[in-house]
Amino acid sequence: MRYPLCLSALFVCAAAAQPLPMAGVIVDQVSRTIRPVMADGESASTGRARVREFDAAWPAPDGRTVLVARAGSLHLVRRLDGAIPVWREFREDGAAVGRAAWSEDSTVLALYLPDEKKVEVWNHCPADPRHAFTVDLSTVGERVVSLTVSPDAKVAFLATQGQESGTLWILEKDLQPRMLMPLGKAGEIRYAGGALYIADRARNEVLRYSGWQAMPQVETLVAAGHGLADPVGFALLAEQKKLLVASAGTSQLLVLDLRSNRMEEPVELADPPARLERLGPAPLFELDDARRRAPARLFDAASQRLLALSSAAPGAGE
């Protein structure tokens, strides 16, 4: 009669011993490490560092690939979810990268090279990167704020900021940068699902721009009337058909249901978010800036919970 109870206890112990599933990677600019993040909707923690001592790093949306700048060289580091990461040297001349942006499927990479005043687009990443095109930015006099690129490597977009206003640009092969529209204060831009999403931090708006080649259409998705103030980041939840916006001015995460075009109940935050950075394929987001406090604040969109990120135990694989 005791066997079922013993078996149940074994199952409970085995379940408790199971590690949390990997949700992506986190770039720690303070310790200059890249670590896997494990989360289950109730808690989140980091594993041992997979990359150390970098100058800058830009993780891909797949949660297992990162572009790393270290000691004057660029490297594509992949298989961060495996036992041993695979390193590949990228761009042998070692030009300084001001910004880098991955396509939504992690196969295309756009690089902003400030010293050379140009943007390069590379496709077939990360295994076999090939140069797609380069655009000269010498005619763009404003400061580059954000960059995004399409998965077909045919077009990239740039948001820049001047003293009083900003500009949205389209970048294409063999063409000069073309202005699409003015911005109040340039924020994050992102190409997703065939459309361009734009945050204007001065006008307190998140826009969707489509049809730029023939019939441009600009839609306001979230605005000040919805309670938005200073959108410092946003994310598309394709699996839930929702738009998540970090509102620094109100210390909230605003949620728009894209199917009904209705706002849901906002997520209240104790402090203003600095960004909304997705850590991998799981809908897990970091809210603090690159030099964040400890522990970092995370938001799990699947469980609708705020999580504190705990560090790896001392000596655990270090």
PDB file of N, CA and C in Angstrom, residues 85-163:
ATOM      1  N   PRO A  85      29.894  27.301 -26.762  1.00  0.00           N
ATOM      2  CA  PRO A  85      29.562  28.272 -27.814  1.00  0.00           C
ATOM      3  C   PRO A  85      30.544  28.174 -28.982  1.00  0.00           C
ATOM      4  N   VAL A  86      30.050  28.494 -30.164  1.00  0.00           N
ATOM      5  CA  VAL A  86      30.866  28.467 -31.375  1.00  0.00           C
ATOM      6  C   VAL A  86      31.159  29.902 -31.790  1.00  0.00           C
ATOM      7  N   TRP A  87      32.453  30.234 -31.935  1.00  0.00           N
ATOM      8  CA  TRP A  87      32.882  31.573 -32.294  1.00  0.00           C
ATOM      9  C   TRP A  87      33.281  31.620 -33.766  1.00  0.00           C
ATOM     10  N   ARG A  88      32.904  32.714 -34.447  1.00  0.00           N
ATOM     11  CA  ARG A  88      33.318  32.929 -35.833  1.00  0.00           C
ATOM     12  C   ARG A  88      33.704  34.399 -35.996  1.00  0.00           C
ATOM     13  N   GLU A  89      34.905  34.641 -36.526  1.00  0.00           N
ATOM     14  CA  GLU A  89      35.322  36.020 -36.749  1.00  0.00           C
ATOM     15  C   GLU A  89      34.465  36.652 -37.837  1.00  0.00           C
ATOM     16  N   PHE A  90      34.127  37.924 -37.649  1.00  0.00           N
ATOM     17  CA  PHE A  90      33.209  38.623 -38.540  1.00  0.00           C
ATOM     18  C   PHE A  90      33.780  40.009 -38.845  1.00  0.00           C
ATOM     19  N   ARG A  91      33.860  40.350 -40.119  1.00  0.00           N
ATOM     20  CA  ARG A  91      34.420  41.627 -40.566  1.00  0.00           C
ATOM     21  C   ARG A  91      35.859  41.772 -40.056  1.00  0.00           C
ATOM     22  N   GLU A  92      36.792  41.274 -40.831  1.00  0.00           N
ATOM     23  CA  GLU A  92      38.184  41.193 -40.398  1.00  0.00           C
ATOM     24  C   GLU A  92      38.827  42.549 -40.114  1.00  0.00           C
ATOM     25  N   ASP A  93      38.304  43.635 -40.722  1.00  0.00           N
ATOM     26  CA  ASP A  93      38.965  44.932 -40.523  1.00  0.00           C
ATOM     27  C   ASP A  93      38.707  45.516 -39.135  1.00  0.00           C
ATOM     28  N   GLY A  94      37.759  44.947 -38.390  1.00  0.00           N
ATOM     29  CA  GLY A  94      37.538  45.369 -37.008  1.00  0.00           C
ATOM     30  C   GLY A  94      37.006  46.782 -36.849  1.00  0.00           C
ATOM     31  N   ALA A  95      36.225  47.276 -37.815  1.00  0.00           N
ATOM     32  CA  ALA A  95      35.659  48.621 -37.717  1.00  0.00           C
ATOM     33  C   ALA A  95      34.759  48.735 -36.482  1.00  0.00           C
ATOM     34  N   ALA A  96      34.789  49.916 -35.851  1.00  0.00           N
ATOM     35  CA  ALA A  96      33.978  50.141 -34.658  1.00  0.00           C
ATOM     36  C   ALA A  96      32.496  50.154 -35.027  1.00  0.00           C
ATOM     37  N   VAL A  97      31.689  49.443 -34.258  1.00  0.00           N
ATOM     38  CA  VAL A  97      30.251  49.359 -34.490  1.00  0.00           C
ATOM     39  C   VAL A  97      29.541  50.245 -33.474  1.00  0.00           C
ATOM     40  N   GLY A  98      28.766  51.213 -33.975  1.00  0.00           N
ATOM     41  CA  GLY A  98      28.003  52.072 -33.081  1.00  0.00           C
ATOM     42  C   GLY A  98      26.706  51.431 -32.644  1.00  0.00           C
ATOM     43  N   ARG A  99      26.037  50.781 -33.587  1.00  0.00           N
ATOM     44  CA  ARG A  99      24.794  50.069 -33.317  1.00  0.00           C
ATOM     45  C   ARG A  99      24.716  48.853 -34.216  1.00  0.00           C
ATOM     46  N   ALA A 100      24.001  47.837 -33.757  1.00  0.00           N
ATOM     47  CA  ALA A 100      23.744  46.653 -34.564  1.00  0.00           C
ATOM     48  C   ALA A 100      22.297  46.242 -34.359  1.00  0.00           C
ATOM     49  N   ALA A 101      21.678  45.738 -35.416  1.00  0.00           N
ATOM     50  CA  ALA A 101      20.283  45.310 -35.333  1.00  0.00           C
ATOM     51  C   ALA A 101      20.114  44.003 -36.085  1.00  0.00           C
ATOM     52  N   TRP A 102      19.453  43.054 -35.452  1.00  0.00           N
ATOM     53  CA  TRP A 102      19.136  41.769 -36.063  1.00  0.00           C
ATOM     54  C   TRP A 102      17.727  41.802 -36.645  1.00  0.00           C
ATOM     55  N   SER A 103      17.514  41.053 -37.714  1.00  0.00           N
ATOM     56  CA  SER A 103      16.156  40.878 -38.221  1.00  0.00           C
ATOM     57  C   SER A 103      15.367  40.007 -37.257  1.00  0.00           C
ATOM     58  N   GLU A 104      14.059  40.004 -37.412  1.00  0.00           N
ATOM     59  CA  GLU A 104      13.206  39.289 -36.472  1.00  0.00           C
ATOM     60  C   GLU A 104      13.447  37.783 -36.473  1.00  0.00           C
ATOM     61  N   ASP A 105      13.993  37.217 -37.574  1.00  0.00           N
ATOM     62  CA  ASP A 105      14.263  35.786 -37.630  1.00  0.00           C
ATOM     63  C   ASP A 105      15.734  35.456 -37.369  1.00  0.00           C
ATOM     64  N   SER A 106      16.537  36.453 -36.977  1.00  0.00           N
ATOM     65  CA  SER A 106      17.951  36.280 -36.598  1.00  0.00           C
ATOM     66  C   SER A 106      18.843  35.828 -37.749  1.00  0.00           C
ATOM     67  N   THR A 107      18.465  36.130 -38.995  1.00  0.00           N
ATOM     68  CA  THR A 107      19.283  35.730 -40.142  1.00  0.00           C
ATOM     69  C   THR A 107      19.961  36.905 -40.836  1.00  0.00           C
ATOM     70  N   VAL A 108      19.551  38.127 -40.534  1.00  0.00           N
ATOM     71  CA  VAL A 108      20.098  39.323 -41.177  1.00  0.00           C
ATOM     72  C   VAL A 108      20.588  40.276 -40.091  1.00  0.00           C
ATOM     73  N   LEU A 109      21.714  40.915 -40.366  1.00  0.00           N
ATOM     74  CA  LEU A 109      22.351  41.798 -39.389  1.00  0.00           C
ATOM     75  C   LEU A 109      22.693  43.120 -40.056  1.00  0.00           C
ATOM     76  N   ALA A 110      22.272  44.229 -39.447  1.00  0.00           N
ATOM     77  CA  ALA A 110      22.609  45.573 -39.921  1.00  0.00           C
ATOM     78  C   ALA A 110      23.570  46.215 -38.933  1.00  0.00           C
ATOM     79  N   LEU A 111      24.641  46.817 -39.458  1.00  0.00           N
ATOM     80  CA  LEU A 111      25.663  47.442 -38.629  1.00  0.00           C
ATOM     81  C   LEU A 111      25.771  48.918 -38.963  1.00  0.00           C
ATOM     82  N   TYR A 112      25.758  49.756 -37.943  1.00  0.00           N
ATOM     83  CA  TYR A 112      26.042  51.180 -38.114  1.00  0.00           C
ATOM     84  C   TYR A 112      27.491  51.412 -37.728  1.00  0.00           C
ATOM     85  N   LEU A 113      28.290  51.891 -38.693  1.00  0.00           N
ATOM     86  CA  LEU A 113      29.711  52.137 -38.489  1.00  0.00           C
ATOM     87  C   LEU A 113      29.937  53.648 -38.468  1.00  0.00           C
ATOM     88  N   PRO A 114      29.984  54.272 -37.280  1.00  0.00           N
ATOM     89  CA  PRO A 114      30.027  55.737 -37.184  1.00  0.00           C
ATOM     90  C   PRO A 114      31.288  56.354 -37.772  1.00  0.00           C
ATOM     91  N   ASP A 115      32.430  55.713 -37.612  1.00  0.00           N
ATOM     92  CA  ASP A 115      33.677  56.283 -38.141  1.00  0.00           C
ATOM     93  C   ASP A 115      33.668  56.327 -39.669  1.00  0.00           C
ATOM     94  N   GLU A 116      33.017  55.356 -40.272  1.00  0.00           N
ATOM     95  CA  GLU A 116      32.951  55.295 -41.722  1.00  0.00           C
ATOM     96  C   GLU A 116      31.667  55.924 -42.278  1.00  0.00           C
ATOM     97  N   LYS A 117      30.766  56.328 -41.385  1.00  0.00           N
ATOM     98  CA  LYS A 117      29.499  56.963 -41.755  1.00  0.00           C
ATOM     99  C   LYS A 117      28.728  56.123 -42.768  1.00  0.00           C
ATOM    100  N   LYS A 118      28.446  54.887 -42.376  1.00  0.00           N
ATOM    101  CA  LYS A 118      27.706  54.010 -43.267  1.00  0.00           C
ATOM    102  C   LYS A 118      26.983  52.929 -42.477  1.00  0.00           C
ATOM    103  N   VAL A 119      26.028  52.310 -43.140  1.00  0.00           N
ATOM    104  CA  VAL A 119      25.326  51.144 -42.609  1.00  0.00           C
ATOM    105  C   VAL A 119      25.576  49.977 -43.550  1.00  0.00           C
ATOM    106  N   GLU A 120      25.984  48.850 -42.984  1.00  0.00           N
ATOM    107  CA  GLU A 120      26.159  47.625 -43.750  1.00  0.00           C
ATOM    108  C   GLU A 120      25.058  46.637 -43.389  1.00  0.00           C
ATOM    109  N   VAL A 121      24.585  45.898 -44.389  1.00  0.00           N
ATOM    110  CA  VAL A 121      23.594  44.844 -44.167  1.00  0.00           C
ATOM    111  C   VAL A 121      24.199  43.512 -44.600  1.00  0.00           C
ATOM    112  N   TRP A 122      24.111  42.525 -43.704  1.00  0.00           N
ATOM    113  CA  TRP A 122      24.646  41.189 -43.949  1.00  0.00           C
ATOM    114  C   TRP A 122      23.523  40.175 -43.810  1.00  0.00           C
ATOM    115  N   ASN A 123      23.482  39.196 -44.736  1.00  0.00           N
ATOM    116  CA  ASN A 123      22.471  38.145 -44.630  1.00  0.00           C
ATOM    117  C   ASN A 123      23.134  36.788 -44.429  1.00  0.00           C
ATOM    118  N   HIS A 124      22.313  35.729 -44.382  1.00  0.00           N
ATOM    119  CA  HIS A 124      22.771  34.356 -44.146  1.00  0.00           C
ATOM    120  C   HIS A 124      23.546  34.237 -42.826  1.00  0.00           C
ATOM    121  N   CYS A 125      23.164  35.028 -41.852  1.00  0.00           N
ATOM    122  CA  CYS A 125      23.786  34.937 -40.537  1.00  0.00           C
ATOM    123  C   CYS A 125      23.061  33.865 -39.720  1.00  0.00           C
ATOM    124  N   PRO A 126      23.740  33.309 -38.710  1.00  0.00           N
ATOM    125  CA  PRO A 126      25.129  33.565 -38.323  1.00  0.00           C
ATOM    126  C   PRO A 126      26.134  32.592 -38.939  1.00  0.00           C
ATOM    127  N   ALA A 127      25.645  31.508 -39.579  1.00  0.00           N
ATOM    128  CA  ALA A 127      26.555  30.453 -40.020  1.00  0.00           C
ATOM    129  C   ALA A 127      27.417  30.847 -41.218  1.00  0.00           C
ATOM    130  N   ASP A 128      26.842  31.572 -42.193  1.00  0.00           N
ATOM    131  CA  ASP A 128      27.566  31.896 -43.421  1.00  0.00           C
ATOM    132  C   ASP A 128      27.276  33.331 -43.837  1.00  0.00           C
ATOM    133  N   PRO A 129      27.721  34.337 -43.044  1.00  0.00           N
ATOM    134  CA  PRO A 129      27.372  35.737 -43.332  1.00  0.00           C
ATOM    135  C   PRO A 129      27.907  36.219 -44.674  1.00  0.00           C
ATOM    136  N   ARG A 130      27.038  36.895 -45.420  1.00  0.00           N
ATOM    137  CA  ARG A 130      27.412  37.449 -46.718  1.00  0.00           C
ATOM    138  C   ARG A 130      26.953  38.905 -46.781  1.00  0.00           C
ATOM    139  N   HIS A 131      27.797  39.743 -47.334  1.00  0.00           N
ATOM    140  CA  HIS A 131      27.470  41.160 -47.442  1.00  0.00           C
ATOM    141  C   HIS A 131      26.355  41.361 -48.466  1.00  0.00           C
ATOM    142  N   ALA A 132      25.293  42.061 -48.058  1.00  0.00           N
ATOM    143  CA  ALA A 132      24.157  42.313 -48.954  1.00  0.00           C
ATOM    144  C   ALA A 132      24.264  43.682 -49.614  1.00  0.00           C
ATOM    145  N   PHE A 133      24.427  44.757 -48.810  1.00  0.00           N
ATOM    146  CA  PHE A 133      24.611  46.095 -49.378  1.00  0.00           C
ATOM    147  C   PHE A 133      25.116  47.048 -48.311  1.00  0.00           C
ATOM    148  N   THR A 134      25.617  48.194 -48.779  1.00  0.00           N
ATOM    149  CA  THR A 134      26.109  49.255 -47.901  1.00  0.00           C
ATOM    150  C   THR A 134      25.462  50.560 -48.323  1.00  0.00           C
ATOM    151  N   VAL A 135      25.095  51.379 -47.339  1.00  0.00           N
ATOM    152  CA  VAL A 135      24.510  52.693 -47.605  1.00  0.00           C
ATOM    153  C   VAL A 135      25.372  53.764 -46.951  1.00  0.00           C
ATOM    154  N   ASP A 136      25.742  54.765 -47.736  1.00  0.00           N
ATOM    155  CA  ASP A 136      26.543  55.892 -47.254  1.00  0.00           C
ATOM    156  C   ASP A 136      25.650  56.856 -46.483  1.00  0.00           C
ATOM    157  N   LEU A 137      26.049  57.229 -45.260  1.00  0.00           N
ATOM    158  CA  LEU A 137      25.258  58.131 -44.418  1.00  0.00           C
ATOM    159  C   LEU A 137      25.856  59.534 -44.340  1.00  0.00           C
ATOM    160  N   SER A 138      26.758  59.872 -45.250  1.00  0.00           N
ATOM    161  CA  SER A 138      27.426  61.174 -45.166  1.00  0.00           C
ATOM    162  C   SER A 138      26.449  62.338 -45.345  1.00  0.00           C
ATOM    163  N   THR A 139      25.295  62.096 -45.956  1.00  0.00           N
ATOM    164  CA  THR A 139      24.305  63.159 -46.134  1.00  0.00           C
ATOM    165  C   THR A 139      23.351  63.262 -44.939  1.00  0.00           C
ATOM    166  N   VAL A 140      23.471  62.337 -43.975  1.00  0.00           N
ATOM    167  CA  VAL A 140      22.609  62.346 -42.782  1.00  0.00           C
ATOM    168  C   VAL A 140      23.372  63.034 -41.664  1.00  0.00           C
ATOM    169  N   GLY A 141      22.929  64.219 -41.283  1.00  0.00           N
ATOM    170  CA  GLY A 141      23.660  65.002 -40.299  1.00  0.00           C
ATOM    171  C   GLY A 141      23.237  64.786 -38.864  1.00  0.00           C
ATOM    172  N   GLU A 142      22.178  64.035 -38.636  1.00  0.00           N
ATOM    173  CA  GLU A 142      21.667  63.844 -37.279  1.00  0.00           C
ATOM    174  C   GLU A 142      22.284  62.607 -36.610  1.00  0.00           C
ATOM    175  N   ARG A 143      22.142  62.571 -35.301  1.00  0.00           N
ATOM    176  CA  ARG A 143      22.675  61.454 -34.509  1.00  0.00           C
ATOM    177  C   ARG A 143      21.807  60.209 -34.692  1.00  0.00           C
ATOM    178  N   VAL A 144      22.446  59.062 -34.920  1.00  0.00           N
ATOM    179  CA  VAL A 144      21.720  57.809 -35.087  1.00  0.00           C
ATOM    180  C   VAL A 144      21.219  57.320 -33.726  1.00  0.00           C
ATOM    181  N   VAL A 145      19.924  57.045 -33.656  1.00  0.00           N
ATOM    182  CA  VAL A 145      19.307  56.596 -32.408  1.00  0.00           C
ATOM    183  C   VAL A 145      18.974  55.109 -32.457  1.00  0.00           C
ATOM    184  N   SER A 146      18.391  54.649 -33.555  1.00  0.00           N
ATOM    185  CA  SER A 146      18.012  53.239 -33.643  1.00  0.00           C
ATOM    186  C   SER A 146      18.026  52.771 -35.088  1.00  0.00           C
ATOM    187  N   LEU A 147      18.066  51.446 -35.243  1.00  0.00           N
ATOM    188  CA  LEU A 147      18.269  50.811 -36.535  1.00  0.00           C
ATOM    189  C   LEU A 147      17.483  49.512 -36.554  1.00  0.00           C
ATOM    190  N   THR A 148      16.927  49.163 -37.714  1.00  0.00           N
ATOM    191  CA  THR A 148      16.248  47.879 -37.864  1.00  0.00           C
ATOM    192  C   THR A 148      16.369  47.426 -39.310  1.00  0.00           C
ATOM    193  N   VAL A 149      16.147  46.123 -39.553  1.00  0.00           N
ATOM    194  CA  VAL A 149      16.374  45.561 -40.887  1.00  0.00           C
ATOM    195  C   VAL A 149      15.342  44.469 -41.164  1.00  0.00           C
ATOM    196  N   SER A 150      15.022  44.276 -42.448  1.00  0.00           N
ATOM    197  CA  SER A 150      14.041  43.270 -42.846  1.00  0.00           C
ATOM    198  C   SER A 150      14.693  41.899 -42.998  1.00  0.00           C
ATOM    199  N   PRO A 151      13.943  40.801 -42.824  1.00  0.00           N
ATOM    200  CA  PRO A 151      14.516  39.455 -42.926  1.00  0.00           C
ATOM    201  C   PRO A 151      14.982  39.079 -44.323  1.00  0.00           C
ATOM    202  N   ASP A 152      14.517  39.795 -45.374  1.00  0.00           N
ATOM    203  CA  ASP A 152      14.979  39.485 -46.730  1.00  0.00           C
ATOM    204  C   ASP A 152      16.231  40.268 -47.101  1.00  0.00           C
ATOM    205  N   ALA A 153      16.751  41.069 -46.196  1.00  0.00           N
ATOM    206  CA  ALA A 153      17.985  41.849 -46.390  1.00  0.00           C
ATOM    207  C   ALA A 153      17.876  42.832 -47.553  1.00  0.00           C
ATOM    208  N   LYS A 154      16.666  43.291 -47.848  1.00  0.00           N
ATOM    209  CA  LYS A 154      16.485  44.233 -48.948  1.00  0.00           C
ATOM    210  C   LYS A 154      16.322  45.674 -48.488  1.00  0.00           C
ATOM    211  N   VAL A 155      15.967  45.866 -47.225  1.00  0.00           N
ATOM    212  CA  VAL A 155      15.711  47.220 -46.747  1.00  0.00           C
ATOM    213  C   VAL A 155      16.046  47.319 -45.262  1.00  0.00           C
ATOM    214  N   ALA A 156      16.575  48.482 -44.879  1.00  0.00           N
ATOM    215  CA  ALA A 156      16.819  48.795 -43.469  1.00  0.00           C
ATOM    216  C   ALA A 156      16.230  50.167 -43.180  1.00  0.00           C
ATOM    217  N   PHE A 157      16.033  50.456 -41.923  1.00  0.00           N
ATOM    218  CA  PHE A 157      15.455  51.740 -41.515  1.00  0.00           C
ATOM    219  C   PHE A 157      16.309  52.326 -40.401  1.00  0.00           C
ATOM    220  N   LEU A 158      16.331  53.658 -40.376  1.00  0.00           N
ATOM    221  CA  LEU A 158      17.173  54.382 -39.444  1.00  0.00           C
ATOM    222  C   LEU A 158      16.362  55.503 -38.811  1.00  0.00           C
ATOM    223  N   ALA A 159      16.461  55.662 -37.493  1.00  0.00           N
ATOM    224  CA  ALA A 159      15.861  56.799 -36.802  1.00  0.00           C
ATOM    225  C   ALA A 159      16.987  57.666 -36.259  1.00  0.00           C
ATOM    226  N   THR A 160      16.951  58.953 -36.576  1.00  0.00           N
ATOM    227  CA  THR A 160      18.011  59.870 -36.164  1.00  0.00           C
ATOM    228  C   THR A 160      17.410  61.041 -35.396  1.00  0.00           C
ATOM    229  N   GLN A 161      18.273  61.755 -34.665  1.00  0.00           N
ATOM    230  CA  GLN A 161      17.811  62.857 -33.840  1.00  0.00           C
ATOM    231  C   GLN A 161      18.695  64.074 -34.017  1.00  0.00           C
ATOM    232  N   GLY A 162      18.074  65.220 -34.297  1.00  0.00           N
ATOM    233  CA  GLY A 162      18.761  66.496 -34.325  1.00  0.00           C
ATOM    234  C   GLY A 162      18.538  67.240 -33.031  1.00  0.00           C
ATOM    235  N   GLN A 163      18.816  68.525 -33.028  1.00  0.00           N
ATOM    236  CA  GLN A 163      18.675  69.307 -31.795  1.00  0.00           C
ATOM    237  C   GLN A 163      17.221  69.424 -31.363  1.00  0.00           C
TER     238      GLN A 163
END
